[in-house]
XYZ file of C-alpha atoms in Angstrom:
651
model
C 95.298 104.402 45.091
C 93.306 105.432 48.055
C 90.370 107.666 47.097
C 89.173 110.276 50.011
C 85.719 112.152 49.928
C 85.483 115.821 50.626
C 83.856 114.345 53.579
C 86.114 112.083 55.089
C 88.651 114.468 54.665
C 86.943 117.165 57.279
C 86.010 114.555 59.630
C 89.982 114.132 59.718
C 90.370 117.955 59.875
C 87.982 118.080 63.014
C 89.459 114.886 64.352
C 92.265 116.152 64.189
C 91.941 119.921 65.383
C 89.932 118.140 68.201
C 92.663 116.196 69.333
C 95.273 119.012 69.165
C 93.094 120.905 71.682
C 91.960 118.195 74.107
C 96.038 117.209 74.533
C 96.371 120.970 76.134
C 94.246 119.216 78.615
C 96.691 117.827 81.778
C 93.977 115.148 84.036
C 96.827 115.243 86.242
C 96.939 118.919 86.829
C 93.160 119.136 86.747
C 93.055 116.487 89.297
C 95.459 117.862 91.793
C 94.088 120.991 91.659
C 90.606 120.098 92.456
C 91.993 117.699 95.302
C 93.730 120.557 96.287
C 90.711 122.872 96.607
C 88.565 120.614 98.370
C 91.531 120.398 101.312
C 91.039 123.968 101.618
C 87.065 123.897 101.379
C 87.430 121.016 104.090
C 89.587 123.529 106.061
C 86.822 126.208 106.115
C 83.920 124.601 106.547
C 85.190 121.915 109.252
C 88.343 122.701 111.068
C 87.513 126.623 111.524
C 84.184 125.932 111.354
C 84.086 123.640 113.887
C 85.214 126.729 116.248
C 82.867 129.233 114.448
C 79.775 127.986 112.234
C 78.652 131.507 111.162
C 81.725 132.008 109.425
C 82.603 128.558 107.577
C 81.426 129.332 104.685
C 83.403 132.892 104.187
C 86.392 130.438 105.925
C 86.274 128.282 102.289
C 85.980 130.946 100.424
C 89.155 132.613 101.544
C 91.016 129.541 101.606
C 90.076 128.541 98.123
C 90.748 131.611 97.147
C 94.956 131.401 98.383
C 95.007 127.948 96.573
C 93.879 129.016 93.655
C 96.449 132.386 93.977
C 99.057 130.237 94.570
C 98.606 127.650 91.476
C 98.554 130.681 89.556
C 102.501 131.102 89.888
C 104.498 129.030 86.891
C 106.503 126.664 88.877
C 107.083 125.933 92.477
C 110.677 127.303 92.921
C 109.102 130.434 91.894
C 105.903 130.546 93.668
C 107.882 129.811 97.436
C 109.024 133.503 97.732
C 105.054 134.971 96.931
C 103.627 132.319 98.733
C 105.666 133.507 101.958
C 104.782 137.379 101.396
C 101.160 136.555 101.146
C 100.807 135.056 104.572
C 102.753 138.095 105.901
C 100.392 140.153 104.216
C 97.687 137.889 105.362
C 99.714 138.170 108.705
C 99.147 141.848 108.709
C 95.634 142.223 106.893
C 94.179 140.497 110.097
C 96.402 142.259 112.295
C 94.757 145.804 110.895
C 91.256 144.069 110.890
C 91.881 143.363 114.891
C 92.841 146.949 115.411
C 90.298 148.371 113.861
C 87.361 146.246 115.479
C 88.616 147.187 118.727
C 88.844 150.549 118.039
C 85.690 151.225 116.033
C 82.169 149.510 114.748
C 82.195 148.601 111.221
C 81.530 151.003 108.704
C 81.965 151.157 105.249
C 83.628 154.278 105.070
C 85.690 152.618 108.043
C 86.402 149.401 105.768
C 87.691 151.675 103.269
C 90.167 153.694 105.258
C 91.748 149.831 106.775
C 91.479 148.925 102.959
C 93.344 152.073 102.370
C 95.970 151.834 105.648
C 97.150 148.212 104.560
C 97.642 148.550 100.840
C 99.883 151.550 101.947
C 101.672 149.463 104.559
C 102.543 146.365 101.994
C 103.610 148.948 99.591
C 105.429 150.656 102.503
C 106.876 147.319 102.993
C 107.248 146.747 99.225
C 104.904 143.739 98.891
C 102.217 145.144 97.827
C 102.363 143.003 94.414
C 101.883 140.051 96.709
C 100.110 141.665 99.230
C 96.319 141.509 97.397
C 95.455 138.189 99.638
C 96.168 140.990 103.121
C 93.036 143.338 101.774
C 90.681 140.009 100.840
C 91.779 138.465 103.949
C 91.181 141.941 106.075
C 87.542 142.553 103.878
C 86.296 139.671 104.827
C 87.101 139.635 108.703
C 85.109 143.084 108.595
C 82.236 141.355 106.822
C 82.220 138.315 108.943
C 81.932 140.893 111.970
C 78.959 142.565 109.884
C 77.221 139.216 109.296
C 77.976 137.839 113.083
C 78.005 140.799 115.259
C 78.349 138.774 118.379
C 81.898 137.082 117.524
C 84.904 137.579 119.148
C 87.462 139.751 116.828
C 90.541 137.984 117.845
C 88.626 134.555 117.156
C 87.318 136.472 113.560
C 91.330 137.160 113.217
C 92.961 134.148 113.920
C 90.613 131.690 111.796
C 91.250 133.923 108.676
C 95.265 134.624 109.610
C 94.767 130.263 109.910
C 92.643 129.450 106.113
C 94.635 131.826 104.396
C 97.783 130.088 105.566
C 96.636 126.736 105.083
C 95.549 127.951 101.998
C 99.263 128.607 100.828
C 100.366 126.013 101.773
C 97.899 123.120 100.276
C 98.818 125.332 97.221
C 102.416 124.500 97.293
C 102.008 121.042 98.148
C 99.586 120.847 95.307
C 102.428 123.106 92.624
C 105.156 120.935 93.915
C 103.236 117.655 93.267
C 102.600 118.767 89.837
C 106.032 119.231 88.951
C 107.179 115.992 90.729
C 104.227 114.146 88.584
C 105.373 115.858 85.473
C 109.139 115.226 85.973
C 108.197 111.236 86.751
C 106.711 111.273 83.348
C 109.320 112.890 81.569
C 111.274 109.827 83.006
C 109.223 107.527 82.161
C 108.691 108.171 78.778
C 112.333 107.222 77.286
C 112.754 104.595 80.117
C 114.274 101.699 78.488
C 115.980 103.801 75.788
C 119.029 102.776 73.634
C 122.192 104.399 74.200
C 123.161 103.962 70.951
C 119.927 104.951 69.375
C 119.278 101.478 68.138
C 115.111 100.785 68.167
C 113.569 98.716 70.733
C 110.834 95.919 70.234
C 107.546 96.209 71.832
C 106.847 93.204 72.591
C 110.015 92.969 75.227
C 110.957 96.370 75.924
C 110.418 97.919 79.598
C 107.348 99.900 80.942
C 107.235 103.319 79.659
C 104.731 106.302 80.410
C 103.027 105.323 77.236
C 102.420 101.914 78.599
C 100.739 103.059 82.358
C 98.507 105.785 79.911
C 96.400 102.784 77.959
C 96.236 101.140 81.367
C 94.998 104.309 82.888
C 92.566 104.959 79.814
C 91.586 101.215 79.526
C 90.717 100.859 83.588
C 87.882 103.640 83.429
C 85.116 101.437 81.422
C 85.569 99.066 84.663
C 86.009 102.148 87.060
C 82.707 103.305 85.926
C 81.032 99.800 85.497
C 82.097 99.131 89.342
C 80.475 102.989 90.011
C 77.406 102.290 88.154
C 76.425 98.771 89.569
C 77.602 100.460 93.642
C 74.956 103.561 92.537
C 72.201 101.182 91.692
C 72.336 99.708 94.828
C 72.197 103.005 96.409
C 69.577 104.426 93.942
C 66.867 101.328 94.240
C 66.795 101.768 98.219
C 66.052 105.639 97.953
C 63.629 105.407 95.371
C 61.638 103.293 97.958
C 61.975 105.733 100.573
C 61.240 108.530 98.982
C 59.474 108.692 95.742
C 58.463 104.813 94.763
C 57.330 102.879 97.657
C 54.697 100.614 95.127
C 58.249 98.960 93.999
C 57.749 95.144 94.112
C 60.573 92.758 94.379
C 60.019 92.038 90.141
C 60.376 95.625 89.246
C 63.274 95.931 91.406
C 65.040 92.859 89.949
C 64.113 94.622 86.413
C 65.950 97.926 87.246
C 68.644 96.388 88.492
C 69.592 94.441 85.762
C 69.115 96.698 83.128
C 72.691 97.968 82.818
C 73.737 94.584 82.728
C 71.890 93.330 80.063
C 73.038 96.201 78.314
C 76.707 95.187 79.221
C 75.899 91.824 77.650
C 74.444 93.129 74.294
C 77.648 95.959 74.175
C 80.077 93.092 74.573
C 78.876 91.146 72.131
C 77.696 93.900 69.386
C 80.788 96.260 69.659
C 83.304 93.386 69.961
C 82.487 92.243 66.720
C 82.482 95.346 65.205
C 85.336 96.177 66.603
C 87.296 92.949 65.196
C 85.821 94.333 61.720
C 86.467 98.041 61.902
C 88.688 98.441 64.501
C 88.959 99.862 67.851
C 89.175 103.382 68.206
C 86.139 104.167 67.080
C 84.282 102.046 69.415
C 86.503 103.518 72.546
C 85.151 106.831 71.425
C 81.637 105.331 70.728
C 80.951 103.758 73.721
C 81.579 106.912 76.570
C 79.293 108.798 74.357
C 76.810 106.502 75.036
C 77.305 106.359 78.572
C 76.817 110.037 79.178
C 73.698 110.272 76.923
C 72.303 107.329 79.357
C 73.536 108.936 82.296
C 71.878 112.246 80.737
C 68.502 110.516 80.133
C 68.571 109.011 83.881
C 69.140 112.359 85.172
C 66.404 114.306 83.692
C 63.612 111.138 84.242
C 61.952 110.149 87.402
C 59.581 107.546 85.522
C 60.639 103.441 85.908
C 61.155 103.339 82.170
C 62.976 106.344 81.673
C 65.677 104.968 84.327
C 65.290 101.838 83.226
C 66.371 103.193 79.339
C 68.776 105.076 80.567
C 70.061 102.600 82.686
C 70.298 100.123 79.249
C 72.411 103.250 77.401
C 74.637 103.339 80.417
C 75.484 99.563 80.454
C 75.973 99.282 76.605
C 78.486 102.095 76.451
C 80.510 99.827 79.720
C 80.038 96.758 77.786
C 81.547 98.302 74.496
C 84.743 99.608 77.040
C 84.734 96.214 78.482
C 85.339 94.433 75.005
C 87.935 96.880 74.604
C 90.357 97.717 77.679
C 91.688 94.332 77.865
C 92.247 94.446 74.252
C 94.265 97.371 74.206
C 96.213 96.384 77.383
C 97.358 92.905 76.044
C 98.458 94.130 72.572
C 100.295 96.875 73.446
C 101.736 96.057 76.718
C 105.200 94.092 77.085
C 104.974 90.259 77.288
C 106.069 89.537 80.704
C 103.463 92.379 81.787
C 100.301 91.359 79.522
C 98.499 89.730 82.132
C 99.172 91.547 85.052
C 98.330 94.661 83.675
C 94.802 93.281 82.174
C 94.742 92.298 86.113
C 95.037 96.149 87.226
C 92.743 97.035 84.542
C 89.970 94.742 86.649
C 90.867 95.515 89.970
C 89.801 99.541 88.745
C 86.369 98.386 89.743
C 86.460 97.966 93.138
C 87.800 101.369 93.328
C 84.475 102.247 91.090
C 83.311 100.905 93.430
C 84.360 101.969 96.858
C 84.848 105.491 95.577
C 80.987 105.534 94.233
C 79.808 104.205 98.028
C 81.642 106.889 100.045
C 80.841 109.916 97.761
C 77.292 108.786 98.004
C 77.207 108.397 101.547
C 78.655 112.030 101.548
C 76.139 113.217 100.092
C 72.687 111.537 102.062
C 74.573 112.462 105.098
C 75.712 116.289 104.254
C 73.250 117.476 101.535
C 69.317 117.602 101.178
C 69.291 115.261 97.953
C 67.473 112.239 98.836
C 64.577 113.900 96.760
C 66.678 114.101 93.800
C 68.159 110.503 93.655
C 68.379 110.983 89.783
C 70.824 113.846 90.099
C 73.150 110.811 91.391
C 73.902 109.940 87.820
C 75.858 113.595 87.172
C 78.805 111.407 88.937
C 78.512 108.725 86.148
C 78.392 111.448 83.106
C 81.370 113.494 84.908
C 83.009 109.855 84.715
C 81.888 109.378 81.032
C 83.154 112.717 79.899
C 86.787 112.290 81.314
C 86.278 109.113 79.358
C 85.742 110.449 76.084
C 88.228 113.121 76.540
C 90.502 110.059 76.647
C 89.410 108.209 73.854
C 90.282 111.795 71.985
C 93.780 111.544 72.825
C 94.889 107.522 71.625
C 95.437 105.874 68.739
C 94.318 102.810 66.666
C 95.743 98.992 68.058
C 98.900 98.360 66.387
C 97.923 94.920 66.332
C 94.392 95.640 64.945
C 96.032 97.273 61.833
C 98.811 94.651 61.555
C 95.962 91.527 61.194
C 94.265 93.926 58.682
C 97.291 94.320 56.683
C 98.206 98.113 57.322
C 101.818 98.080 58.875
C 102.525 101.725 58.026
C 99.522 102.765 59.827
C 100.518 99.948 62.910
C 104.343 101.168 63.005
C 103.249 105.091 63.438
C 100.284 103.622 66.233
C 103.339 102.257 67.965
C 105.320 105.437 68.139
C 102.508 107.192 69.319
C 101.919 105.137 72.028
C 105.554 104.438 73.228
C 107.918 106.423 71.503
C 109.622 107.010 67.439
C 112.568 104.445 68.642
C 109.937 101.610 69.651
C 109.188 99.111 66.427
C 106.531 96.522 66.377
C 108.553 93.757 66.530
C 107.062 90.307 66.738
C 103.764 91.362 66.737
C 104.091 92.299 62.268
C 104.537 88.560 61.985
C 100.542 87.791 63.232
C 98.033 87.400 60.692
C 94.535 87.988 60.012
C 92.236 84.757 60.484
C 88.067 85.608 59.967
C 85.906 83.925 62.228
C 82.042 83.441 62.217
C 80.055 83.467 65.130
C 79.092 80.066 64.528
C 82.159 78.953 64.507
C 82.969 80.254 68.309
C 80.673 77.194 68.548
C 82.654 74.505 67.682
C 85.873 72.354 68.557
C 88.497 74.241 71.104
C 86.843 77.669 70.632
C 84.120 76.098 72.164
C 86.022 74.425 74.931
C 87.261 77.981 75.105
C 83.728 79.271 75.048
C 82.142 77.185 77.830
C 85.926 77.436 80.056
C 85.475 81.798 79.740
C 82.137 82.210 79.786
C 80.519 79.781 81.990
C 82.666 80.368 85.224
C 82.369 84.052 84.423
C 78.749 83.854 84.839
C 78.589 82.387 87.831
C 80.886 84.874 89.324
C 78.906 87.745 87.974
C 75.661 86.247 89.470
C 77.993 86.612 93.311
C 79.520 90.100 92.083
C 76.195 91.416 90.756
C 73.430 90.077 92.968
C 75.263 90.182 95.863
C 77.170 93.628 94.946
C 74.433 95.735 93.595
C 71.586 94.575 96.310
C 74.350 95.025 99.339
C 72.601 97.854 100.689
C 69.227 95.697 100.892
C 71.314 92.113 101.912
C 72.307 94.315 105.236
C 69.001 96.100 105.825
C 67.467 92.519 105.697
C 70.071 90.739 108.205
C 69.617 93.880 110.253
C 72.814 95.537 109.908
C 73.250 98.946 110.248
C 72.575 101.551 112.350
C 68.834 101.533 114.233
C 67.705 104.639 111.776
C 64.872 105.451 110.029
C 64.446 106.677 106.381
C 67.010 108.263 104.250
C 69.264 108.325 107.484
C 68.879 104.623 107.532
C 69.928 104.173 104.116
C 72.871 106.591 104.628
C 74.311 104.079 107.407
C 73.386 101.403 104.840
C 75.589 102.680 102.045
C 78.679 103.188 104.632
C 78.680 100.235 105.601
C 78.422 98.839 102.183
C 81.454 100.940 101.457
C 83.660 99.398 104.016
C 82.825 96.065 102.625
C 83.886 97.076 99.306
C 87.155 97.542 100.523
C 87.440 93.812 100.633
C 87.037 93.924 97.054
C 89.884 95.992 96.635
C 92.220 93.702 98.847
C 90.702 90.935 96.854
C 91.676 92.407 94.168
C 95.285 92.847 95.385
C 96.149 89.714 97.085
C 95.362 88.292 93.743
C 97.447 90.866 91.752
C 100.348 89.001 93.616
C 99.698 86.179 93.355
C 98.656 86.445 90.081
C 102.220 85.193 88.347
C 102.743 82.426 90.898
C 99.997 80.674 90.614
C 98.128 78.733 87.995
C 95.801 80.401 86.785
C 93.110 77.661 86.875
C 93.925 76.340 90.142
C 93.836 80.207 91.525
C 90.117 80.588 89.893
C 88.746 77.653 91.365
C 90.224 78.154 94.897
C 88.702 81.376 94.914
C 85.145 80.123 94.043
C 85.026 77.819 96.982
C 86.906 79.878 99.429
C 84.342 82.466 98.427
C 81.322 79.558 99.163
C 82.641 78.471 101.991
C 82.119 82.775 103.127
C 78.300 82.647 101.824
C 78.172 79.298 104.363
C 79.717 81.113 107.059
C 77.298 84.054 106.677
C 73.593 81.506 106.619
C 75.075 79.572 109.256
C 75.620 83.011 111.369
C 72.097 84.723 110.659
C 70.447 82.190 110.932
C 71.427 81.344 114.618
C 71.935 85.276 115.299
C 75.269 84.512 116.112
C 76.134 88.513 115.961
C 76.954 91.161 113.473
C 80.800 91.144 113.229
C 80.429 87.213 112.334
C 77.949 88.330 109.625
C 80.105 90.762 108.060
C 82.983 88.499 108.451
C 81.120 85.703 106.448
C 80.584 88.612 103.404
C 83.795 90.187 103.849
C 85.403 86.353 103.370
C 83.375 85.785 100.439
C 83.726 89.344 98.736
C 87.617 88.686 99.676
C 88.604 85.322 97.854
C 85.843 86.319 95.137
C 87.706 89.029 93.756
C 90.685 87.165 94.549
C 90.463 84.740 92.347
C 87.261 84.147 89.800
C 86.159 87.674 89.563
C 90.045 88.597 88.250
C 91.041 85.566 86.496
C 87.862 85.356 84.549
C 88.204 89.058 82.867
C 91.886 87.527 82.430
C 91.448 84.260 80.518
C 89.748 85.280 77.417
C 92.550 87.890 76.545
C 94.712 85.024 77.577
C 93.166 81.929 75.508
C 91.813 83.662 72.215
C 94.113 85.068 69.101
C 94.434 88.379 68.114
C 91.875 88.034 64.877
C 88.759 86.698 66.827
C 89.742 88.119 69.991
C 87.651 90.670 70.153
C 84.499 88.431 69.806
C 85.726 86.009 72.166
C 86.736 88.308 74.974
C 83.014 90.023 73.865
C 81.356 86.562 74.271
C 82.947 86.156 77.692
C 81.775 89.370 78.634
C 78.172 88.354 77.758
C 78.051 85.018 79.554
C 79.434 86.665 82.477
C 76.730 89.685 82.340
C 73.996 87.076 81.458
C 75.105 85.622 84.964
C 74.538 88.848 86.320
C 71.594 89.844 84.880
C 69.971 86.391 86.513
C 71.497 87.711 89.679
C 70.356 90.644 89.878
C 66.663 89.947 88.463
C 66.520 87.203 91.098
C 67.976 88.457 94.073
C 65.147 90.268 95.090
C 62.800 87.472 94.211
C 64.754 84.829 95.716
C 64.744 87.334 98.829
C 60.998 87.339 98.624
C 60.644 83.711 98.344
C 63.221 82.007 101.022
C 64.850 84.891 102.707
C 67.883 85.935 103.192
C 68.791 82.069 103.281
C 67.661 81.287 99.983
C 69.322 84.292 98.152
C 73.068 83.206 99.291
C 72.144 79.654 98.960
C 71.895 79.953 95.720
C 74.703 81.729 95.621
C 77.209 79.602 96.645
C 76.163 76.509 94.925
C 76.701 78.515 92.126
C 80.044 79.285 93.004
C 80.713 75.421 93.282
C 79.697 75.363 90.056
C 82.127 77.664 88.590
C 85.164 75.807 90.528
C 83.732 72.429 88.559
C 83.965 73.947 85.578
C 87.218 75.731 85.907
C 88.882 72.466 87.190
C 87.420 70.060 84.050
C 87.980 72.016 81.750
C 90.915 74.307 82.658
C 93.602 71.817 82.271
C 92.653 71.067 78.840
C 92.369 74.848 77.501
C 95.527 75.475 79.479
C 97.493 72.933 80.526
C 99.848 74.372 83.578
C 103.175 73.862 81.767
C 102.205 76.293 79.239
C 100.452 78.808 80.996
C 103.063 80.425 82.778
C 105.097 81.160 79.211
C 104.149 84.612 79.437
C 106.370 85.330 81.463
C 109.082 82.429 82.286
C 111.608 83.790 80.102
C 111.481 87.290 81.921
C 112.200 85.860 85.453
């Protein structure tokens, strides 16, 4: 019989309590909403502020103000009918305003008696429940005219009639979307359902909501890895500029890979733990760690605070990245395994495209180039939708089942997919203990050297060449002729449209990823990806132009992400059993961030000592080395008439 502690039994209590209030929380909704509000700040403060600066700022205030009085209604059937009285009444609150400018100066007795005409028109009219937006939008035409005495009434007018109503309607687009989202869901989660009420096996049933949520909640740790590395890049340039011009090429290299090795010593720690204690914890562990790094980076403008808080960071992303693909490839459906743990890989070039353009927003709109550390806020707002996450799952069905609790698997199961989904197959794997020593020896070392080699010399590309993109193009002279922080801005946009190569990368080999051999798709991508790096020497070097340069990087970011940097975070998931899985896929994860550690320590030196030249040199021989080790070893770890049984039976 199971003895409990007094203790262990609040902890449940509060885990539990905690859970039932973070599931009131809908990301979606949240999401929407705030997308939904920044189209109407955009509206403001650029389109009718384009025509009338003074006001743009009292131009985003009323439109946020009718998206956020719109969103208030229940549904969207119900919130057509106010939505339509409130631009009358917006209508006929600047109409009023227009009158009374003409007619008299402003006053605030003479605000008052408008305030007091139109509230007795709408209810004259009998909408004056809706008509609340016609006095806010009328007040603040008067006030605009009190703060800008020079503009033109009509102008005043017609801007306000024009954010109010675009307003209204981003807030219906934004209600409506909701409800489409929600009733998608509802869909989704009894797709696949018997008619007859008999159960359905995991392992071969179709994609339900249940399924895309552990993808969605498995892709952030490589979401925010992707942001992280794209904000050091950003971070290590501005810190020259403004605050730490002393930094030599060796401290730089230090900085840089300080989240990585803390992504190496995360994989490896929390993947063994979490083979011994299982896996929830450490999902929950490991964003909590990210935001008190993110926290310490914020608040510290000293080289070794950013440099510990940069560690923090990359431990909590290696502890996610020993994790996601876990989660993905025992829950997921057979014939989808793969191709999910794919997706859940490609979420970092979005990291990392996303983190580029947001920061370029910034240096280019707001006065924060002396507050570089503040950049890190983005990575904790990332690490708390994280943990809020991590509140809301469950333990791996297939952890419990290899640790001999199949009550405890079966109700992890229903959680995740639904009460008429079983466990199937997956109740018939058992438990197998594995040292760390033995990882060393016979096929798990084959398995070893085949996942962790190639993945290092990948992550030396991803890393050295990813995080130190902003310097690569100041150094080949890309960008535009700037100085300063303005310089840097132009930088990091370019360096964001690069990144979008990463994300086609990333596609083209989503689809190709069940077509091809696996093996053969890794290797091709490593010297596709070479033969990019050899483009770009050959074109700098005989300044044969800019657009030949970036097509050189865009090549080799391309067929990089293509092929090794997916396939690699594939394999291990793909080669190792479920009991020493999570050790495997952790010692992957370490060989890969050793790579990138190297990378990213030597970039800057190998930039020092041989240029430009040097730094991709190295590079792609390194990527010829990966393809040499994928192709001797690959067909013996995975010969190509087994590989594709994941999913031969399902097409």
């Amino acid at each position: 019989m199971e003895n409990f502690s007094p203790l262990s039994v609040i902890q449940k209590k509060i885990i539990q309590r905690a859970s039932s209030a973070v599931a009131r929380i809908q990301p979606f909704t949240i999401f929407v909403s705030c997308v939904g509000i920044l189209l109407a700040y955009l509206t403001g403060m650029y389109a009718s502020g384009s025509i009338h600066s003074a006001s743009r700022w009292m131009g985003a205030i009323l439109s946020c103000t009718s998206v956020i009085t719109v969103l208030q209604m229940p549904s969207y059937e119900e919130s057509i009918r106010p939505s339509i009285m409130r631009v009358v009444g917006t209508f006929l609150g600047a109409v009023i305003a227009y009158i009374y400018l003409r007619l008299l100066p402003f006053s605030v007795v003479g605000m008052l008696c408008a305030v007091f005409a139109l509230e007795a028109l709408c209810m004259l009219l009998d909408i004056y429940r809706y008509g609340r937006i016609a006095t806010i939008t009328m007040v603040i035409i008067l006030l605009v005219k009190q703060m800008s005495p020079e503009s033109d009434p009509i102008v005043n007018c017609s801007l306000r009639f024009f954010e109010s109503a675009v307003g209204v309607g981003v807030g219906l687009g934004v209600r409506w979307s909701i409800e489409r989202w929600n009733a998608w869901r509802r869909k989704l989660l009894h797709m696949g359902q018997s008619e007859d009420g008999q159960s359905v096996a995991m392992d071969s049933m179709p994609l339900r909501w249940g399924h895309l949520r552990v993808v969605m909640v498995a892709s952030l740790g490589q979401l925010t890895g992707g942001a992280l590395s794209t904000l050091i890049g950003v971070v290590l340039p501005l810190m020259q500029v403004v605050s730490h011009s002393h930094l030599s090429p060796l401290t730089q290299g230090i900085l840089a890979s300080m989240s990585l090795i803390g992504i190496m010593v995360g994989s490896i720690l929390i993947g063994r733990w979490s083979d011994e204690r299982g896996y929830l914890r450490y999902l929950r562990l490991s964003p909590a760690v990210i935001l008190v790094g993110a926290t310490v980076a914020m608040f510290s403008t000293s080289v070794v605070g950013l440099a510990t808080g940069l560690f923090m960071m990359g431990f909590g992303v290696g502890g996610e990245y020993s994790l996601d693909s876990d989660y993905i490839s025992e829950i997921l459906p057979r014939r989808w395994r793969m191709f999910m743990v794919g997706v859940a890989k490609s979420s970092s070039a979005i990291g990392n495209i996303a983190m580029a353009f947001i920061c370029f927003y910034i240096l280019r709109h707001w006065s924060a180039e002396y507050h570089w550390n503040g950049l890190f806020l983005l990575v904790a707002i990332l690490a708390v939708v994280m943990l809020l996450s991590s509140i809301r799952f469950a333990e791996s069905p297939a952890w419990l089942i290899t640790h001999a609790r199949s009550e405890e698997a079966e109700r992890a199961v229903r959680y995740f997919l639904g009460s008429d989904v079983t466990i199937g197959d997956v109740g018939t794997r058992s438990a197998q203990e594995v040292s760390l020593k033995a990882m060393f020896r016979g096929d798990n070392l084959r398995r070893v050297i085949l996942s962790g080699v190639p993945w290092a010399c990948e992550g030396f590309g991803v890393y050295g060449v990813g995080v130190f993109l902003p310097i690569l193009i100041m150094a080949m002279g890309l960008g535009k002729d700037t100085e300063g922080v303005k310089h840097v801005a132009s930088v990091v946009e370019l360096s964001g449209y690069v990144n979008i190569s990463v994300a086609a990368g990333f596609i083209i080999g989503l689809a190709l990823i069940q077509r091809l051999y696996h093996v053969r798709q890794q290797a091709v991508g490593f010297i596709l990806s070479s033969i990019g790096l050899a483009l770009l020497i050959v074109a700098y070097r005989m300044h044969l132009g800019a657009w030949v340069m970036l097509g050189g990087l865009i090549i080799f970011e391309l067929f990089l992400n293509c092929g090794p940097h997916l396939i690699t975070f594939i394999l291990p998931a793909q080669i190792y059993p479920i009991a020493d899985r999570g050790i495997g896929i952790g010692l992957a994860a370490a060989c890969g961030k050793a790579g990138a550690v190297i990378g990213v320590f030597l970039m800057p030196l190998l930039i020092k000592w041989g240029g430009i030249t040097l730094a991709l040199g190295v590079t792609a021989a390194l990527q010829i080395v990966g393809a040499a080790i994928t192709l001797s070893l690959g067909h013996r770890v995975i010969p190509p008439q087994e590989e594709p049984s994941e999913w031969r039976h399902d097409r």
